[in-house]
PDB file of C-alpha atoms in Angstrom:
ATOM      1  CA  MET Q   1     -33.924 -17.561  13.901  1.00  0.00           C
ATOM      2  CA  SER Q   2     -34.086 -21.115  15.254  1.00  0.00           C
ATOM      3  CA  LYS Q   3     -30.461 -20.916  16.400  1.00  0.00           C
ATOM      4  CA  THR Q   4     -31.202 -17.663  18.239  1.00  0.00           C
ATOM      5  CA  LEU Q   5     -34.196 -19.250  19.947  1.00  0.00           C
ATOM      6  CA  VAL Q   6     -32.166 -22.271  21.025  1.00  0.00           C
ATOM      7  CA  ALA Q   7     -29.434 -19.991  22.358  1.00  0.00           C
ATOM      8  CA  MET Q   8     -31.929 -17.921  24.331  1.00  0.00           C
ATOM      9  CA  LEU Q   9     -33.509 -21.065  25.759  1.00  0.00           C
ATOM     10  CA  ALA Q  10     -30.079 -22.352  26.773  1.00  0.00           C
ATOM     11  CA  ILE Q  11     -29.188 -19.049  28.462  1.00  0.00           C
ATOM     12  CA  ALA Q  12     -32.513 -18.926  30.286  1.00  0.00           C
ATOM     13  CA  GLY Q  13     -32.097 -22.516  31.400  1.00  0.00           C
ATOM     14  CA  THR Q  14     -28.589 -21.881  32.673  1.00  0.00           C
ATOM     15  CA  MET Q  15     -29.656 -18.743  34.533  1.00  0.00           C
ATOM     16  CA  GLY Q  16     -32.595 -20.575  36.074  1.00  0.00           C
ATOM     17  CA  ALA Q  17     -30.487 -23.518  37.199  1.00  0.00           C
ATOM     18  CA  ALA Q  18     -27.952 -21.150  38.773  1.00  0.00           C
ATOM     19  CA  ALA Q  19     -30.707 -19.249  40.614  1.00  0.00           C
ATOM     20  CA  PHE Q  20     -32.261 -22.442  41.977  1.00  0.00           C
ATOM     21  CA  ALA Q  21     -28.866 -23.818  43.021  1.00  0.00           C
ATOM     22  CA  ALA Q  22     -28.047 -20.588  44.869  1.00  0.00           C
ATOM     23  CA  ASP Q  23     -31.368 -20.752  46.721  1.00  0.00           C
ATOM     24  CA  ARG Q  24     -30.583 -24.256  47.939  1.00  0.00           C
ATOM     25  CA  GLU Q  25     -27.383 -22.971  49.539  1.00  0.00           C
ATOM     26  CA  VAL Q  26     -29.139 -20.398  51.745  1.00  0.00           C
ATOM     27  CA  LYS Q  27     -28.654 -21.249  55.426  1.00  0.00           C
ATOM     28  CA  VAL Q  28     -31.655 -22.243  57.517  1.00  0.00           C
ATOM     29  CA  ASP Q  29     -31.351 -19.314  59.939  1.00  0.00           C
ATOM     30  CA  ASP Q  30     -31.091 -16.851  57.055  1.00  0.00           C
ATOM     31  CA  ARG Q  31     -34.196 -18.326  55.437  1.00  0.00           C
ATOM     32  CA  LEU Q  32     -36.092 -18.087  58.725  1.00  0.00           C
ATOM     33  CA  ASP Q  33     -35.090 -14.436  59.105  1.00  0.00           C
ATOM     34  CA  ALA Q  34     -36.100 -13.770  55.499  1.00  0.00           C
ATOM     35  CA  SER Q  35     -39.485 -15.387  56.219  1.00  0.00           C
ATOM     36  CA  ALA Q  36     -39.966 -13.071  59.196  1.00  0.00           C
ATOM     37  CA  ASP Q  37     -39.039 -10.003  57.144  1.00  0.00           C
ATOM     38  CA  ALA Q  38     -41.382 -10.990  54.306  1.00  0.00           C
ATOM     39  CA  LEU Q  39     -44.323 -11.491  56.667  1.00  0.00           C
ATOM     40  CA  ILE Q  40     -43.734  -8.193  58.475  1.00  0.00           C
ATOM     41  CA  ASP Q  41     -43.390  -6.233  55.226  1.00  0.00           C
ATOM     42  CA  MET Q  42     -46.521  -7.780  53.702  1.00  0.00           C
ATOM     43  CA  MET Q  43     -48.553  -7.096  56.827  1.00  0.00           C
ATOM     44  CA  LYS Q  44     -47.512  -3.497  57.382  1.00  0.00           C
ATOM     45  CA  ALA Q  45     -48.191  -2.247  53.839  1.00  0.00           C
ATOM     46  CA  ALA Q  46     -51.291  -0.205  54.689  1.00  0.00           C
ATOM     47  CA  ASP Q  47     -52.799  -0.043  51.195  1.00  0.00           C
ATOM     48  CA  LYS Q  48     -51.688  -3.427  49.859  1.00  0.00           C
ATOM     49  CA  GLY Q  49     -51.041  -5.456  52.989  1.00  0.00           C
ATOM     50  CA  ILE Q  50     -52.622  -8.696  54.163  1.00  0.00           C
ATOM     51  CA  PRO Q  51     -55.880  -7.909  56.015  1.00  0.00           C
ATOM     52  CA  GLN Q  52     -55.461  -8.291  59.759  1.00  0.00           C
ATOM     53  CA  ASP Q  53     -58.744 -10.151  60.224  1.00  0.00           C
ATOM     54  CA  LEU Q  54     -57.740 -12.834  57.737  1.00  0.00           C
ATOM     55  CA  LEU Q  55     -54.454 -13.526  59.487  1.00  0.00           C
ATOM     56  CA  ASP Q  56     -56.339 -13.695  62.783  1.00  0.00           C
ATOM     57  CA  LYS Q  57     -58.715 -16.284  61.286  1.00  0.00           C
ATOM     58  CA  ALA Q  58     -56.017 -18.391  59.624  1.00  0.00           C
ATOM     59  CA  HIS Q  59     -55.459 -21.919  60.908  1.00  0.00           C
ATOM     60  CA  CYS Q  60     -51.948 -22.058  59.447  1.00  0.00           C
ATOM     61  CA  VAL Q  61     -49.502 -19.766  57.665  1.00  0.00           C
ATOM     62  CA  VAL Q  62     -46.848 -20.672  55.104  1.00  0.00           C
ATOM     63  CA  VAL Q  63     -44.119 -18.202  54.123  1.00  0.00           C
ATOM     64  CA  VAL Q  64     -41.789 -18.836  51.171  1.00  0.00           C
ATOM     65  CA  PRO Q  65     -39.298 -15.968  50.917  1.00  0.00           C
ATOM     66  CA  GLY Q  66     -37.662 -15.276  47.576  1.00  0.00           C
ATOM     67  CA  MET Q  67     -39.401 -17.995  45.549  1.00  0.00           C
ATOM     68  CA  LYS Q  68     -37.473 -18.324  42.308  1.00  0.00           C
ATOM     69  CA  LYS Q  69     -39.215 -18.173  38.955  1.00  0.00           C
ATOM     70  CA  ALA Q  70     -37.234 -18.454  35.747  1.00  0.00           C
ATOM     71  CA  GLY Q  71     -37.928 -19.280  32.155  1.00  0.00           C
ATOM     72  CA  PHE Q  72     -38.247 -18.484  28.500  1.00  0.00           C
ATOM     73  CA  ILE Q  73     -41.714 -19.562  27.255  1.00  0.00           C
ATOM     74  CA  PHE Q  74     -41.523 -22.596  29.552  1.00  0.00           C
ATOM     75  CA  GLY Q  75     -40.931 -21.645  33.170  1.00  0.00           C
ATOM     76  CA  ALA Q  76     -40.236 -23.186  36.539  1.00  0.00           C
ATOM     77  CA  LYS Q  77     -40.820 -22.177  40.139  1.00  0.00           C
ATOM     78  CA  TYR Q  78     -38.875 -23.294  43.182  1.00  0.00           C
ATOM     79  CA  GLY Q  79     -38.884 -22.127  46.773  1.00  0.00           C
ATOM     80  CA  ARG Q  80     -38.198 -23.198  50.335  1.00  0.00           C
ATOM     81  CA  GLY Q  81     -39.926 -21.760  53.371  1.00  0.00           C
ATOM     82  CA  PHE Q  82     -41.744 -22.601  56.577  1.00  0.00           C
ATOM     83  CA  GLY Q  83     -45.249 -23.306  57.787  1.00  0.00           C
ATOM     84  CA  VAL Q  84     -46.791 -22.892  61.226  1.00  0.00           C
ATOM     85  CA  CYS Q  85     -50.223 -23.783  62.623  1.00  0.00           C
ATOM     86  CA  ARG Q  86     -52.224 -22.557  65.579  1.00  0.00           C
ATOM     87  CA  ARG Q  87     -51.617 -24.465  68.770  1.00  0.00           C
ATOM     88  CA  GLU Q  88     -54.570 -26.218  70.346  1.00  0.00           C
ATOM     89  CA  GLY Q  89     -56.935 -23.656  71.793  1.00  0.00           C
ATOM     90  CA  GLY Q  90     -55.736 -20.965  69.378  1.00  0.00           C
ATOM     91  CA  SER Q  91     -53.054 -19.578  71.682  1.00  0.00           C
ATOM     92  CA  GLY Q  92     -49.755 -19.100  69.907  1.00  0.00           C
ATOM     93  CA  TRP Q  93     -48.171 -20.852  66.949  1.00  0.00           C
ATOM     94  CA  SER Q  94     -46.419 -24.176  66.492  1.00  0.00           C
ATOM     95  CA  ALA Q  95     -42.739 -24.521  65.803  1.00  0.00           C
ATOM     96  CA  PRO Q  96     -41.921 -23.944  62.098  1.00  0.00           C
ATOM     97  CA  ALA Q  97     -42.032 -26.894  59.722  1.00  0.00           C
ATOM     98  CA  ALA Q  98     -39.897 -26.648  56.605  1.00  0.00           C
ATOM     99  CA  MET Q  99     -41.768 -26.622  53.295  1.00  0.00           C
ATOM    100  CA  ARG Q 100     -40.689 -26.900  49.682  1.00  0.00           C
ATOM    101  CA  SER Q 101     -42.640 -25.586  46.700  1.00  0.00           C
ATOM    102  CA  GLU Q 102     -42.100 -26.565  43.078  1.00  0.00           C
ATOM    103  CA  GLY Q 103     -44.017 -26.063  39.860  1.00  0.00           C
ATOM    104  CA  GLY Q 104     -43.944 -25.308  36.173  1.00  0.00           C
ATOM    105  CA  SER Q 105     -45.676 -22.876  33.858  1.00  0.00           C
ATOM    106  CA  PHE Q 106     -46.197 -22.146  30.161  1.00  0.00           C
ATOM    107  CA  GLY Q 107     -46.869 -18.827  28.474  1.00  0.00           C
ATOM    108  CA  PHE Q 108     -45.267 -15.598  27.338  1.00  0.00           C
ATOM    109  CA  GLN Q 109     -42.487 -15.097  29.879  1.00  0.00           C
ATOM    110  CA  ILE Q 110     -38.779 -14.458  29.981  1.00  0.00           C
ATOM    111  CA  GLY Q 111     -36.393 -13.732  32.790  1.00  0.00           C
ATOM    112  CA  ILE Q 112     -35.816 -14.516  36.443  1.00  0.00           C
ATOM    113  CA  SER Q 113     -37.637 -13.132  39.459  1.00  0.00           C
ATOM    114  CA  ASP Q 114     -37.754 -13.439  43.232  1.00  0.00           C
ATOM    115  CA  THR Q 115     -41.175 -13.444  44.869  1.00  0.00           C
ATOM    116  CA  ASP Q 116     -42.056 -13.532  48.549  1.00  0.00           C
ATOM    117  CA  VAL Q 117     -45.120 -15.719  49.012  1.00  0.00           C
ATOM    118  CA  VAL Q 118     -47.471 -15.962  52.005  1.00  0.00           C
ATOM    119  CA  LEU Q 119     -50.228 -18.572  52.125  1.00  0.00           C
ATOM    120  CA  LEU Q 120     -53.037 -18.394  54.674  1.00  0.00           C
ATOM    121  CA  VAL Q 121     -54.657 -21.763  55.362  1.00  0.00           C
ATOM    122  CA  MET Q 122     -58.206 -20.829  56.302  1.00  0.00           C
ATOM    123  CA  ASN Q 123     -59.933 -24.040  57.401  1.00  0.00           C
ATOM    124  CA  HIS Q 124     -59.507 -27.622  58.567  1.00  0.00           C
ATOM    125  CA  GLU Q 125     -59.582 -29.032  55.036  1.00  0.00           C
ATOM    126  CA  GLY Q 126     -56.702 -26.785  54.028  1.00  0.00           C
ATOM    127  CA  MET Q 127     -54.814 -27.816  57.147  1.00  0.00           C
ATOM    128  CA  LYS Q 128     -55.278 -31.494  56.256  1.00  0.00           C
ATOM    129  CA  HIS Q 129     -53.533 -30.856  52.951  1.00  0.00           C
ATOM    130  CA  LEU Q 130     -50.707 -29.035  54.698  1.00  0.00           C
ATOM    131  CA  LEU Q 131     -50.162 -32.043  56.969  1.00  0.00           C
ATOM    132  CA  SER Q 132     -50.004 -34.449  54.023  1.00  0.00           C
ATOM    133  CA  ASP Q 133     -46.890 -35.680  52.252  1.00  0.00           C
ATOM    134  CA  LYS Q 134     -47.559 -33.573  49.159  1.00  0.00           C
ATOM    135  CA  PHE Q 135     -50.411 -31.602  47.607  1.00  0.00           C
ATOM    136  CA  THR Q 136     -51.078 -29.393  44.610  1.00  0.00           C
ATOM    137  CA  LEU Q 137     -52.378 -25.845  44.884  1.00  0.00           C
ATOM    138  CA  GLY Q 138     -55.472 -25.400  42.756  1.00  0.00           C
ATOM    139  CA  GLY Q 139     -55.747 -29.173  42.399  1.00  0.00           C
ATOM    140  CA  ASP Q 140     -55.879 -30.997  45.718  1.00  0.00           C
ATOM    141  CA  ALA Q 141     -56.449 -27.761  47.633  1.00  0.00           C
ATOM    142  CA  SER Q 142     -58.454 -24.768  46.422  1.00  0.00           C
ATOM    143  CA  VAL Q 143     -56.443 -21.554  46.334  1.00  0.00           C
ATOM    144  CA  ALA Q 144     -57.524 -17.971  45.664  1.00  0.00           C
ATOM    145  CA  ALA Q 145     -55.694 -14.674  45.532  1.00  0.00           C
ATOM    146  CA  GLY Q 146     -56.420 -12.992  48.854  1.00  0.00           C
ATOM    147  CA  PRO Q 147     -57.824  -9.464  49.131  1.00  0.00           C
ATOM    148  CA  ILE Q 148     -55.356  -6.739  49.994  1.00  0.00           C
ATOM    149  CA  GLY Q 149     -55.542  -3.737  52.287  1.00  0.00           C
ATOM    150  CA  ARG Q 150     -55.520  -3.757  56.061  1.00  0.00           C
ATOM    151  CA  ASP Q 151     -59.234  -2.974  56.156  1.00  0.00           C
ATOM    152  CA  ALA Q 152     -60.322  -5.085  53.182  1.00  0.00           C
ATOM    153  CA  SER Q 153     -63.492  -7.072  53.676  1.00  0.00           C
ATOM    154  CA  ALA Q 154     -62.940 -10.807  53.903  1.00  0.00           C
ATOM    155  CA  GLU Q 155     -66.621 -11.692  53.490  1.00  0.00           C
ATOM    156  CA  THR Q 156     -66.687 -12.590  49.807  1.00  0.00           C
ATOM    157  CA  ASP Q 157     -67.626 -15.892  48.176  1.00  0.00           C
ATOM    158  CA  ALA Q 158     -64.015 -16.585  47.185  1.00  0.00           C
ATOM    159  CA  MET Q 159     -62.738 -15.904  50.683  1.00  0.00           C
ATOM    160  CA  MET Q 160     -65.406 -18.038  52.324  1.00  0.00           C
ATOM    161  CA  HIS Q 161     -64.823 -21.096  50.127  1.00  0.00           C
ATOM    162  CA  ALA Q 162     -61.094 -21.093  49.381  1.00  0.00           C
ATOM    163  CA  GLU Q 163     -59.035 -23.408  51.558  1.00  0.00           C
ATOM    164  CA  ILE Q 164     -55.916 -21.316  50.993  1.00  0.00           C
ATOM    165  CA  LEU Q 165     -55.470 -17.604  50.261  1.00  0.00           C
ATOM    166  CA  SER Q 166     -52.269 -16.550  48.496  1.00  0.00           C
ATOM    167  CA  TYR Q 167     -50.300 -13.309  48.643  1.00  0.00           C
ATOM    168  CA  SER Q 168     -47.109 -12.396  46.796  1.00  0.00           C
ATOM    169  CA  ARG Q 169     -44.632  -9.547  46.671  1.00  0.00           C
ATOM    170  CA  SER Q 170     -42.560  -9.599  43.512  1.00  0.00           C
ATOM    171  CA  HIS Q 171     -39.122  -8.402  42.558  1.00  0.00           C
ATOM    172  CA  GLY Q 172     -37.589  -8.640  39.130  1.00  0.00           C
ATOM    173  CA  LEU Q 173     -39.158  -9.062  35.714  1.00  0.00           C
ATOM    174  CA  PHE Q 174     -42.493 -10.608  36.572  1.00  0.00           C
ATOM    175  CA  ALA Q 175     -45.487  -8.609  37.774  1.00  0.00           C
ATOM    176  CA  GLY Q 176     -46.651 -11.448  39.987  1.00  0.00           C
ATOM    177  CA  ILE Q 177     -46.725 -15.200  40.346  1.00  0.00           C
ATOM    178  CA  SER Q 178     -49.395 -17.831  39.780  1.00  0.00           C
ATOM    179  CA  LEU Q 179     -49.358 -20.734  42.213  1.00  0.00           C
ATOM    180  CA  GLU Q 180     -51.918 -22.823  40.329  1.00  0.00           C
ATOM    181  CA  GLY Q 181     -50.346 -26.252  39.794  1.00  0.00           C
ATOM    182  CA  ALA Q 182     -47.465 -25.684  42.198  1.00  0.00           C
ATOM    183  CA  THR Q 183     -46.851 -28.401  44.767  1.00  0.00           C
ATOM    184  CA  LEU Q 184     -46.108 -28.065  48.463  1.00  0.00           C
ATOM    185  CA  ARG Q 185     -44.379 -30.791  50.428  1.00  0.00           C
ATOM    186  CA  PRO Q 186     -42.275 -31.219  53.574  1.00  0.00           C
ATOM    187  CA  ASP Q 187     -38.589 -30.327  53.366  1.00  0.00           C
ATOM    188  CA  GLY Q 188     -37.093 -33.158  55.409  1.00  0.00           C
ATOM    189  CA  GLU Q 189     -33.512 -32.038  54.840  1.00  0.00           C
ATOM    190  CA  THR Q 190     -34.141 -28.614  56.373  1.00  0.00           C
ATOM    191  CA  ASN Q 191     -36.164 -30.079  59.258  1.00  0.00           C
ATOM    192  CA  ARG Q 192     -33.260 -32.387  60.059  1.00  0.00           C
ATOM    193  CA  GLU Q 193     -30.855 -29.453  60.056  1.00  0.00           C
ATOM    194  CA  LEU Q 194     -33.196 -27.314  62.150  1.00  0.00           C
ATOM    195  CA  TYR Q 195     -34.132 -29.895  64.802  1.00  0.00           C
ATOM    196  CA  GLY Q 196     -31.103 -32.187  64.761  1.00  0.00           C
ATOM    197  CA  HIS Q 197     -33.079 -35.343  63.929  1.00  0.00           C
ATOM    198  CA  ASP Q 198     -35.680 -36.675  61.526  1.00  0.00           C
ATOM    199  CA  THR Q 199     -39.179 -35.407  62.241  1.00  0.00           C
ATOM    200  CA  THR Q 200     -42.347 -35.042  60.210  1.00  0.00           C
ATOM    201  CA  ASN Q 201     -44.249 -31.852  59.493  1.00  0.00           C
ATOM    202  CA  ARG Q 202     -47.304 -33.369  61.174  1.00  0.00           C
ATOM    203  CA  GLU Q 203     -45.311 -33.868  64.389  1.00  0.00           C
ATOM    204  CA  ILE Q 204     -44.008 -30.303  64.264  1.00  0.00           C
ATOM    205  CA  LEU Q 205     -47.276 -28.582  63.354  1.00  0.00           C
ATOM    206  CA  THR Q 206     -49.591 -30.509  65.694  1.00  0.00           C
ATOM    207  CA  GLY Q 207     -47.286 -31.484  68.550  1.00  0.00           C
ATOM    208  CA  ASP Q 208     -45.379 -29.798  71.350  1.00  0.00           C
ATOM    209  CA  VAL Q 209     -42.118 -29.373  69.465  1.00  0.00           C
ATOM    210  CA  LYS Q 210     -40.115 -26.518  70.957  1.00  0.00           C
ATOM    211  CA  THR Q 211     -39.381 -23.579  68.678  1.00  0.00           C
ATOM    212  CA  PRO Q 212     -35.609 -23.420  67.999  1.00  0.00           C
ATOM    213  CA  GLU Q 213     -33.751 -20.275  69.016  1.00  0.00           C
ATOM    214  CA  VAL Q 214     -32.894 -19.504  65.381  1.00  0.00           C
ATOM    215  CA  ALA Q 215     -36.643 -19.237  64.671  1.00  0.00           C
ATOM    216  CA  ARG Q 216     -37.401 -16.647  67.368  1.00  0.00           C
ATOM    217  CA  LYS Q 217     -37.518 -13.740  64.911  1.00  0.00           C
ATOM    218  CA  PHE Q 218     -40.025 -15.642  62.784  1.00  0.00           C
ATOM    219  CA  GLU Q 219     -42.071 -16.510  65.883  1.00  0.00           C
ATOM    220  CA  HIS Q 220     -42.067 -12.871  67.026  1.00  0.00           C
ATOM    221  CA  ALA Q 221     -43.213 -11.734  63.563  1.00  0.00           C
ATOM    222  CA  LEU Q 222     -46.220 -14.052  63.807  1.00  0.00           C
ATOM    223  CA  HIS Q 223     -47.160 -12.913  67.311  1.00  0.00           C
ATOM    224  CA  ARG Q 224     -46.579  -9.291  66.337  1.00  0.00           C
ATOM    225  CA  ASP Q 225     -49.315  -9.321  63.729  1.00  0.00           C
ATOM    226  CA  SER Q 226     -51.713 -12.021  64.823  1.00  0.00           C
ATOM    227  CA  ALA Q 227     -53.967 -12.052  67.851  1.00  0.00           C
ATOM    228  CA  ALA Q 228     -54.783 -15.243  69.723  1.00  0.00           C
ATOM    229  CA  ARG Q 229     -57.971 -16.947  68.538  1.00  0.00           C
ATOM    230  CA  ASN Q 230     -60.835 -17.800  70.840  1.00  0.00           C
TER     231      ASN Q 230
END
């Protein structure tokens, strides 16, 4: 029995490592396009989509397409995506800043899954965390599962107090994904590839950095579903 368990753990570990390695090889433009597709799909689902009014109120948005989750009893999460914040005055979005998410988990689980994740940063405190070098969801920043449905009411205690609202669309063996304990931090390697030089997420999200051509689809997806704020 113990040998079987060890073998299963080894197989799960190997599968997980292969999945994470494959994700790291995805090109930047492909990941940006995947982020755009994930946001569009999660907004347009009439009965289970992200409420329009919440996206309109969001200070920042983070999209992690195809976050990998793998494990047998012990699990791990890994994903790379992009964050944007409202430009000063609420008109339009900043250029995308590359983000990396990592975390572990423990419980009854087996297998590998891909999950598209969208995080809505709802206030200034949440934005401060996003501009930091690294923060933990559910630890440094409060996170709550956001309500679904285009017409869902956002006026609940959880919605009014959470710094970040999370949404996920799962594929594979898991029914969903918990982001409690996961970390978010800048992905300097991807930023360097995207902009051609070293730059910080704070500079990208709060400055006048021009949106690269390869990010136009992602930019259009944001403007498509989010009105300018007053």
